[in-house]
Amino acid sequence: MTQRAAPRPTVTGTRRLSAEFVEWMMGPAGWVTETDGLSRAAQLHLLGNAVVPLQAAHALDLLLSSDSPFLRMPQVGNGW
């Protein structure tokens, strides 16, 4: 939960996706949309290629947990 009100999903007066809305759905506010000199297209490009911070943290927790199958994988020998 972000505790912030959702911005409009589209740019006012158009049917174009709002970069502020995409950023709001990902979590932290302003890390892309408050960067000077980025066009709306550049902002959406960056947001589309970004990793959602909460999902990345959860993935790392799973990978580093003691019962992770990745920690029990056999070691690769010199034959590779």
PDB file of N, CA and C in Angstrom:
ATOM      1  N   MET A   1       0.841  -1.171   0.000  1.00  0.00           N
ATOM      2  CA  MET A   1       0.000   0.000   0.000  1.00  0.00           C
ATOM      3  C   MET A   1       0.892   1.243   0.000  1.00  0.00           C
ATOM      4  N   THR A   2       0.627   2.159  -0.915  1.00  0.00           N
ATOM      5  CA  THR A   2       1.478   3.342  -1.046  1.00  0.00           C
ATOM      6  C   THR A   2       1.069   4.480  -0.122  1.00  0.00           C
ATOM      7  N   GLN A   3      -0.162   4.477   0.367  1.00  0.00           N
ATOM      8  CA  GLN A   3      -0.692   5.560   1.201  1.00  0.00           C
ATOM      9  C   GLN A   3      -0.782   6.872   0.434  1.00  0.00           C
ATOM     10  N   ARG A   4      -0.633   6.816  -0.878  1.00  0.00           N
ATOM     11  CA  ARG A   4      -0.763   8.003  -1.719  1.00  0.00           C
ATOM     12  C   ARG A   4      -1.945   7.807  -2.651  1.00  0.00           C
ATOM     13  N   ALA A   5      -2.671   8.871  -2.916  1.00  0.00           N
ATOM     14  CA  ALA A   5      -3.787   8.788  -3.856  1.00  0.00           C
ATOM     15  C   ALA A   5      -3.248   8.514  -5.255  1.00  0.00           C
ATOM     16  N   ALA A   6      -3.973   7.719  -6.002  1.00  0.00           N
ATOM     17  CA  ALA A   6      -3.547   7.381  -7.366  1.00  0.00           C
ATOM     18  C   ALA A   6      -3.710   8.589  -8.278  1.00  0.00           C
ATOM     19  N   PRO A   7      -2.700   8.862  -9.106  1.00  0.00           N
ATOM     20  CA  PRO A   7      -2.853   9.928 -10.106  1.00  0.00           C
ATOM     21  C   PRO A   7      -3.772   9.441 -11.226  1.00  0.00           C
ATOM     22  N   ARG A   8      -4.150  10.352 -12.081  1.00  0.00           N
ATOM     23  CA  ARG A   8      -4.988   9.969 -13.228  1.00  0.00           C
ATOM     24  C   ARG A   8      -4.237   8.942 -14.072  1.00  0.00           C
ATOM     25  N   PRO A   9      -4.910   7.884 -14.550  1.00  0.00           N
ATOM     26  CA  PRO A   9      -4.234   6.872 -15.357  1.00  0.00           C
ATOM     27  C   PRO A   9      -3.885   7.352 -16.763  1.00  0.00           C
ATOM     28  N   THR A  10      -4.536   8.406 -17.212  1.00  0.00           N
ATOM     29  CA  THR A  10      -4.247   8.931 -18.546  1.00  0.00           C
ATOM     30  C   THR A  10      -3.884  10.407 -18.454  1.00  0.00           C
ATOM     31  N   VAL A  11      -3.194  10.884 -19.478  1.00  0.00           N
ATOM     32  CA  VAL A  11      -2.863  12.306 -19.573  1.00  0.00           C
ATOM     33  C   VAL A  11      -4.171  13.055 -19.760  1.00  0.00           C
ATOM     34  N   THR A  12      -4.374  14.128 -19.007  1.00  0.00           N
ATOM     35  CA  THR A  12      -5.619  14.890 -19.035  1.00  0.00           C
ATOM     36  C   THR A  12      -6.015  15.254 -20.468  1.00  0.00           C
ATOM     37  N   GLY A  13      -7.252  14.928 -20.816  1.00  0.00           N
ATOM     38  CA  GLY A  13      -7.792  15.260 -22.135  1.00  0.00           C
ATOM     39  C   GLY A  13      -7.400  14.291 -23.237  1.00  0.00           C
ATOM     40  N   THR A  14      -6.679  13.231 -22.919  1.00  0.00           N
ATOM     41  CA  THR A  14      -6.267  12.269 -23.938  1.00  0.00           C
ATOM     42  C   THR A  14      -6.525  10.844 -23.444  1.00  0.00           C
ATOM     43  N   ARG A  15      -6.210   9.879 -24.272  1.00  0.00           N
ATOM     44  CA  ARG A  15      -6.290   8.473 -23.887  1.00  0.00           C
ATOM     45  C   ARG A  15      -4.887   7.887 -23.719  1.00  0.00           C
ATOM     46  N   ARG A  16      -3.883   8.767 -23.611  1.00  0.00           N
ATOM     47  CA  ARG A  16      -2.485   8.337 -23.489  1.00  0.00           C
ATOM     48  C   ARG A  16      -2.155   8.010 -22.038  1.00  0.00           C
ATOM     49  N   LEU A  17      -1.424   6.922 -21.825  1.00  0.00           N
ATOM     50  CA  LEU A  17      -1.039   6.481 -20.497  1.00  0.00           C
ATOM     51  C   LEU A  17      -0.190   7.530 -19.793  1.00  0.00           C
ATOM     52  N   SER A  18      -0.467   7.741 -18.523  1.00  0.00           N
ATOM     53  CA  SER A  18       0.275   8.706 -17.709  1.00  0.00           C
ATOM     54  C   SER A  18       1.482   8.023 -17.076  1.00  0.00           C
ATOM     55  N   ALA A  19       2.669   8.609 -17.234  1.00  0.00           N
ATOM     56  CA  ALA A  19       3.883   8.074 -16.615  1.00  0.00           C
ATOM     57  C   ALA A  19       3.775   8.136 -15.095  1.00  0.00           C
ATOM     58  N   GLU A  20       3.105   9.159 -14.574  1.00  0.00           N
ATOM     59  CA  GLU A  20       2.932   9.279 -13.124  1.00  0.00           C
ATOM     60  C   GLU A  20       2.128   8.102 -12.576  1.00  0.00           C
ATOM     61  N   PHE A  21       1.124   7.645 -13.322  1.00  0.00           N
ATOM     62  CA  PHE A  21       0.313   6.513 -12.885  1.00  0.00           C
ATOM     63  C   PHE A  21       1.142   5.222 -12.879  1.00  0.00           C
ATOM     64  N   VAL A  22       1.920   5.011 -13.923  1.00  0.00           N
ATOM     65  CA  VAL A  22       2.778   3.820 -13.990  1.00  0.00           C
ATOM     66  C   VAL A  22       3.758   3.826 -12.826  1.00  0.00           C
ATOM     67  N   GLU A  23       4.376   4.956 -12.570  1.00  0.00           N
ATOM     68  CA  GLU A  23       5.324   5.080 -11.467  1.00  0.00           C
ATOM     69  C   GLU A  23       4.636   4.831 -10.124  1.00  0.00           C
ATOM     70  N   TRP A  24       3.430   5.327  -9.941  1.00  0.00           N
ATOM     71  CA  TRP A  24       2.670   5.130  -8.708  1.00  0.00           C
ATOM     72  C   TRP A  24       2.406   3.638  -8.482  1.00  0.00           C
ATOM     73  N   MET A  25       2.072   2.901  -9.532  1.00  0.00           N
ATOM     74  CA  MET A  25       1.810   1.471  -9.392  1.00  0.00           C
ATOM     75  C   MET A  25       3.060   0.703  -8.977  1.00  0.00           C
ATOM     76  N   MET A  26       4.236   1.210  -9.328  1.00  0.00           N
ATOM     77  CA  MET A  26       5.484   0.526  -9.006  1.00  0.00           C
ATOM     78  C   MET A  26       5.949   0.801  -7.577  1.00  0.00           C
ATOM     79  N   GLY A  27       5.492   1.864  -6.965  1.00  0.00           N
ATOM     80  CA  GLY A  27       5.872   2.135  -5.581  1.00  0.00           C
ATOM     81  C   GLY A  27       6.445   3.509  -5.342  1.00  0.00           C
ATOM     82  N   PRO A  28       7.762   3.683  -5.446  1.00  0.00           N
ATOM     83  CA  PRO A  28       8.367   4.964  -5.074  1.00  0.00           C
ATOM     84  C   PRO A  28       7.915   6.109  -5.980  1.00  0.00           C
ATOM     85  N   ALA A  29       7.700   7.256  -5.384  1.00  0.00           N
ATOM     86  CA  ALA A  29       7.217   8.413  -6.147  1.00  0.00           C
ATOM     87  C   ALA A  29       8.374   9.273  -6.622  1.00  0.00           C
ATOM     88  N   GLY A  30       8.317   9.692  -7.868  1.00  0.00           N
ATOM     89  CA  GLY A  30       9.239  10.687  -8.378  1.00  0.00           C
ATOM     90  C   GLY A  30      10.587  10.208  -8.851  1.00  0.00           C
ATOM     91  N   TRP A  31      10.893   8.941  -8.741  1.00  0.00           N
ATOM     92  CA  TRP A  31      12.237   8.475  -9.112  1.00  0.00           C
ATOM     93  C   TRP A  31      12.460   8.539 -10.616  1.00  0.00           C
ATOM     94  N   VAL A  32      11.399   8.588 -11.409  1.00  0.00           N
ATOM     95  CA  VAL A  32      11.539   8.773 -12.851  1.00  0.00           C
ATOM     96  C   VAL A  32      10.856  10.064 -13.282  1.00  0.00           C
ATOM     97  N   THR A  33       9.627  10.275 -12.856  1.00  0.00           N
ATOM     98  CA  THR A  33       8.853  11.406 -13.365  1.00  0.00           C
ATOM     99  C   THR A  33       9.342  12.758 -12.872  1.00  0.00           C
ATOM    100  N   GLU A  34      10.117  12.795 -11.814  1.00  0.00           N
ATOM    101  CA  GLU A  34      10.648  14.066 -11.328  1.00  0.00           C
ATOM    102  C   GLU A  34      12.083  14.310 -11.783  1.00  0.00           C
ATOM    103  N   THR A  35      12.564  13.495 -12.715  1.00  0.00           N
ATOM    104  CA  THR A  35      13.898  13.678 -13.281  1.00  0.00           C
ATOM    105  C   THR A  35      13.810  14.700 -14.412  1.00  0.00           C
ATOM    106  N   ASP A  36      14.603  15.742 -14.333  1.00  0.00           N
ATOM    107  CA  ASP A  36      14.560  16.806 -15.342  1.00  0.00           C
ATOM    108  C   ASP A  36      14.997  16.306 -16.711  1.00  0.00           C
ATOM    109  N   GLY A  37      14.345  16.812 -17.742  1.00  0.00           N
ATOM    110  CA  GLY A  37      14.763  16.573 -19.111  1.00  0.00           C
ATOM    111  C   GLY A  37      14.261  15.295 -19.756  1.00  0.00           C
ATOM    112  N   LEU A  38      13.404  14.533 -19.075  1.00  0.00           N
ATOM    113  CA  LEU A  38      12.893  13.302 -19.674  1.00  0.00           C
ATOM    114  C   LEU A  38      11.513  13.544 -20.280  1.00  0.00           C
ATOM    115  N   SER A  39      11.357  13.156 -21.519  1.00  0.00           N
ATOM    116  CA  SER A  39      10.043  13.253 -22.145  1.00  0.00           C
ATOM    117  C   SER A  39       9.122  12.179 -21.584  1.00  0.00           C
ATOM    118  N   ARG A  40       7.825  12.288 -21.837  1.00  0.00           N
ATOM    119  CA  ARG A  40       6.880  11.270 -21.401  1.00  0.00           C
ATOM    120  C   ARG A  40       7.255   9.919 -21.976  1.00  0.00           C
ATOM    121  N   ALA A  41       7.639   9.882 -23.241  1.00  0.00           N
ATOM    122  CA  ALA A  41       8.041   8.626 -23.885  1.00  0.00           C
ATOM    123  C   ALA A  41       9.265   8.019 -23.199  1.00  0.00           C
ATOM    124  N   ALA A  42      10.250   8.850 -22.858  1.00  0.00           N
ATOM    125  CA  ALA A  42      11.452   8.359 -22.175  1.00  0.00           C
ATOM    126  C   ALA A  42      11.105   7.847 -20.783  1.00  0.00           C
ATOM    127  N   GLN A  43      10.206   8.544 -20.092  1.00  0.00           N
ATOM    128  CA  GLN A  43       9.785   8.098 -18.769  1.00  0.00           C
ATOM    129  C   GLN A  43       9.113   6.732 -18.843  1.00  0.00           C
ATOM    130  N   LEU A  44       8.196   6.557 -19.807  1.00  0.00           N
ATOM    131  CA  LEU A  44       7.508   5.271 -19.952  1.00  0.00           C
ATOM    132  C   LEU A  44       8.484   4.173 -20.355  1.00  0.00           C
ATOM    133  N   HIS A  45       9.469   4.508 -21.161  1.00  0.00           N
ATOM    134  CA  HIS A  45      10.494   3.527 -21.551  1.00  0.00           C
ATOM    135  C   HIS A  45      11.272   3.060 -20.318  1.00  0.00           C
ATOM    136  N   LEU A  46      11.707   3.999 -19.496  1.00  0.00           N
ATOM    137  CA  LEU A  46      12.445   3.655 -18.278  1.00  0.00           C
ATOM    138  C   LEU A  46      11.592   2.843 -17.317  1.00  0.00           C
ATOM    139  N   LEU A  47      10.342   3.258 -17.140  1.00  0.00           N
ATOM    140  CA  LEU A  47       9.450   2.538 -16.228  1.00  0.00           C
ATOM    141  C   LEU A  47       9.140   1.142 -16.750  1.00  0.00           C
ATOM    142  N   GLY A  48       9.001   1.004 -18.051  1.00  0.00           N
ATOM    143  CA  GLY A  48       8.709  -0.300 -18.639  1.00  0.00           C
ATOM    144  C   GLY A  48       9.858  -1.273 -18.513  1.00  0.00           C
ATOM    145  N   ASN A  49      11.076  -0.774 -18.430  1.00  0.00           N
ATOM    146  CA  ASN A  49      12.251  -1.634 -18.308  1.00  0.00           C
ATOM    147  C   ASN A  49      12.747  -1.759 -16.874  1.00  0.00           C
ATOM    148  N   ALA A  50      12.061  -1.128 -15.942  1.00  0.00           N
ATOM    149  CA  ALA A  50      12.504  -1.127 -14.547  1.00  0.00           C
ATOM    150  C   ALA A  50      12.019  -2.375 -13.810  1.00  0.00           C
ATOM    151  N   VAL A  51      12.643  -2.616 -12.687  1.00  0.00           N
ATOM    152  CA  VAL A  51      12.240  -3.694 -11.788  1.00  0.00           C
ATOM    153  C   VAL A  51      11.424  -3.076 -10.663  1.00  0.00           C
ATOM    154  N   VAL A  52      10.277  -3.676 -10.358  1.00  0.00           N
ATOM    155  CA  VAL A  52       9.453  -3.185  -9.260  1.00  0.00           C
ATOM    156  C   VAL A  52      10.194  -3.486  -7.956  1.00  0.00           C
ATOM    157  N   PRO A  53      10.537  -2.460  -7.167  1.00  0.00           N
ATOM    158  CA  PRO A  53      11.362  -2.659  -5.978  1.00  0.00           C
ATOM    159  C   PRO A  53      10.837  -3.707  -5.004  1.00  0.00           C
ATOM    160  N   LEU A  54       9.544  -3.718  -4.725  1.00  0.00           N
ATOM    161  CA  LEU A  54       9.004  -4.694  -3.773  1.00  0.00           C
ATOM    162  C   LEU A  54       9.113  -6.118  -4.307  1.00  0.00           C
ATOM    163  N   GLN A  55       8.934  -6.293  -5.610  1.00  0.00           N
ATOM    164  CA  GLN A  55       9.072  -7.630  -6.191  1.00  0.00           C
ATOM    165  C   GLN A  55      10.529  -8.075  -6.165  1.00  0.00           C
ATOM    166  N   ALA A  56      11.454  -7.163  -6.427  1.00  0.00           N
ATOM    167  CA  ALA A  56      12.875  -7.506  -6.394  1.00  0.00           C
ATOM    168  C   ALA A  56      13.296  -7.905  -4.979  1.00  0.00           C
ATOM    169  N   ALA A  57      12.830  -7.186  -3.975  1.00  0.00           N
ATOM    170  CA  ALA A  57      13.165  -7.516  -2.593  1.00  0.00           C
ATOM    171  C   ALA A  57      12.625  -8.887  -2.214  1.00  0.00           C
ATOM    172  N   HIS A  58      11.409  -9.179  -2.642  1.00  0.00           N
ATOM    173  CA  HIS A  58      10.816 -10.487  -2.350  1.00  0.00           C
ATOM    174  C   HIS A  58      11.606 -11.600  -3.047  1.00  0.00           C
ATOM    175  N   ALA A  59      11.986 -11.380  -4.294  1.00  0.00           N
ATOM    176  CA  ALA A  59      12.765 -12.386  -5.024  1.00  0.00           C
ATOM    177  C   ALA A  59      14.099 -12.645  -4.334  1.00  0.00           C
ATOM    178  N   LEU A  60      14.772 -11.602  -3.888  1.00  0.00           N
ATOM    179  CA  LEU A  60      16.041 -11.779  -3.177  1.00  0.00           C
ATOM    180  C   LEU A  60      15.847 -12.522  -1.864  1.00  0.00           C
ATOM    181  N   ASP A  61      14.777 -12.206  -1.152  1.00  0.00           N
ATOM    182  CA  ASP A  61      14.490 -12.925   0.092  1.00  0.00           C
ATOM    183  C   ASP A  61      14.314 -14.414  -0.174  1.00  0.00           C
ATOM    184  N   LEU A  62      13.589 -14.754  -1.233  1.00  0.00           N
ATOM    185  CA  LEU A  62      13.378 -16.163  -1.576  1.00  0.00           C
ATOM    186  C   LEU A  62      14.679 -16.841  -1.981  1.00  0.00           C
ATOM    187  N   LEU A  63      15.467 -16.162  -2.788  1.00  0.00           N
ATOM    188  CA  LEU A  63      16.720 -16.756  -3.259  1.00  0.00           C
ATOM    189  C   LEU A  63      17.732 -16.949  -2.130  1.00  0.00           C
ATOM    190  N   LEU A  64      17.709 -16.067  -1.152  1.00  0.00           N
ATOM    191  CA  LEU A  64      18.692 -16.129  -0.082  1.00  0.00           C
ATOM    192  C   LEU A  64      18.196 -16.869   1.166  1.00  0.00           C
ATOM    193  N   SER A  65      16.952 -17.346   1.132  1.00  0.00           N
ATOM    194  CA  SER A  65      16.429 -18.062   2.297  1.00  0.00           C
ATOM    195  C   SER A  65      17.103 -19.423   2.415  1.00  0.00           C
ATOM    196  N   SER A  66      17.116 -19.953   3.625  1.00  0.00           N
ATOM    197  CA  SER A  66      17.823 -21.211   3.879  1.00  0.00           C
ATOM    198  C   SER A  66      17.184 -22.401   3.166  1.00  0.00           C
ATOM    199  N   ASP A  67      15.914 -22.310   2.823  1.00  0.00           N
ATOM    200  CA  ASP A  67      15.275 -23.428   2.139  1.00  0.00           C
ATOM    201  C   ASP A  67      15.186 -23.228   0.623  1.00  0.00           C
ATOM    202  N   SER A  68      15.965 -22.310   0.103  1.00  0.00           N
ATOM    203  CA  SER A  68      15.963 -22.042  -1.336  1.00  0.00           C
ATOM    204  C   SER A  68      16.580 -23.214  -2.109  1.00  0.00           C
ATOM    205  N   PRO A  69      15.896 -23.696  -3.149  1.00  0.00           N
ATOM    206  CA  PRO A  69      16.478 -24.772  -3.955  1.00  0.00           C
ATOM    207  C   PRO A  69      17.744 -24.338  -4.680  1.00  0.00           C
ATOM    208  N   PHE A  70      17.922 -23.042  -4.856  1.00  0.00           N
ATOM    209  CA  PHE A  70      19.098 -22.550  -5.561  1.00  0.00           C
ATOM    210  C   PHE A  70      20.367 -22.708  -4.728  1.00  0.00           C
ATOM    211  N   LEU A  71      20.220 -22.744  -3.414  1.00  0.00           N
ATOM    212  CA  LEU A  71      21.378 -22.926  -2.554  1.00  0.00           C
ATOM    213  C   LEU A  71      21.809 -24.386  -2.485  1.00  0.00           C
ATOM    214  N   ARG A  72      20.923 -25.301  -2.895  1.00  0.00           N
ATOM    215  CA  ARG A  72      21.239 -26.725  -2.853  1.00  0.00           C
ATOM    216  C   ARG A  72      21.657 -27.271  -4.210  1.00  0.00           C
ATOM    217  N   MET A  73      21.783 -26.410  -5.206  1.00  0.00           N
ATOM    218  CA  MET A  73      22.157 -26.866  -6.537  1.00  0.00           C
ATOM    219  C   MET A  73      23.600 -27.387  -6.526  1.00  0.00           C
ATOM    220  N   PRO A  74      23.878 -28.468  -7.267  1.00  0.00           N
ATOM    221  CA  PRO A  74      25.252 -28.979  -7.318  1.00  0.00           C
ATOM    222  C   PRO A  74      26.186 -27.964  -7.965  1.00  0.00           C
ATOM    223  N   GLN A  75      27.407 -27.969  -7.531  1.00  0.00           N
ATOM    224  CA  GLN A  75      28.402 -27.057  -8.073  1.00  0.00           C
ATOM    225  C   GLN A  75      28.811 -27.510  -9.469  1.00  0.00           C
ATOM    226  N   VAL A  76      29.028 -26.575 -10.347  1.00  0.00           N
ATOM    227  CA  VAL A  76      29.451 -26.872 -11.709  1.00  0.00           C
ATOM    228  C   VAL A  76      30.943 -27.186 -11.692  1.00  0.00           C
ATOM    229  N   GLY A  77      31.318 -28.291 -12.325  1.00  0.00           N
ATOM    230  CA  GLY A  77      32.732 -28.685 -12.358  1.00  0.00           C
ATOM    231  C   GLY A  77      33.519 -27.919 -13.399  1.00  0.00           C
ATOM    232  N   ASN A  78      34.750 -28.282 -13.560  1.00  0.00           N
ATOM    233  CA  ASN A  78      35.628 -27.615 -14.523  1.00  0.00           C
ATOM    234  C   ASN A  78      35.310 -27.974 -15.965  1.00  0.00           C
ATOM    235  N   GLY A  79      34.405 -28.940 -16.166  1.00  0.00           N
ATOM    236  CA  GLY A  79      34.047 -29.357 -17.520  1.00  0.00           C
ATOM    237  C   GLY A  79      33.225 -28.347 -18.283  1.00  0.00           C
ATOM    238  N   TRP A  80      32.808 -27.265 -17.651  1.00  0.00           N
ATOM    239  CA  TRP A  80      31.976 -26.265 -18.317  1.00  0.00           C
ATOM    240  C   TRP A  80      32.810 -25.243 -19.012  1.00  0.00           C
TER     241      TRP A  80
END
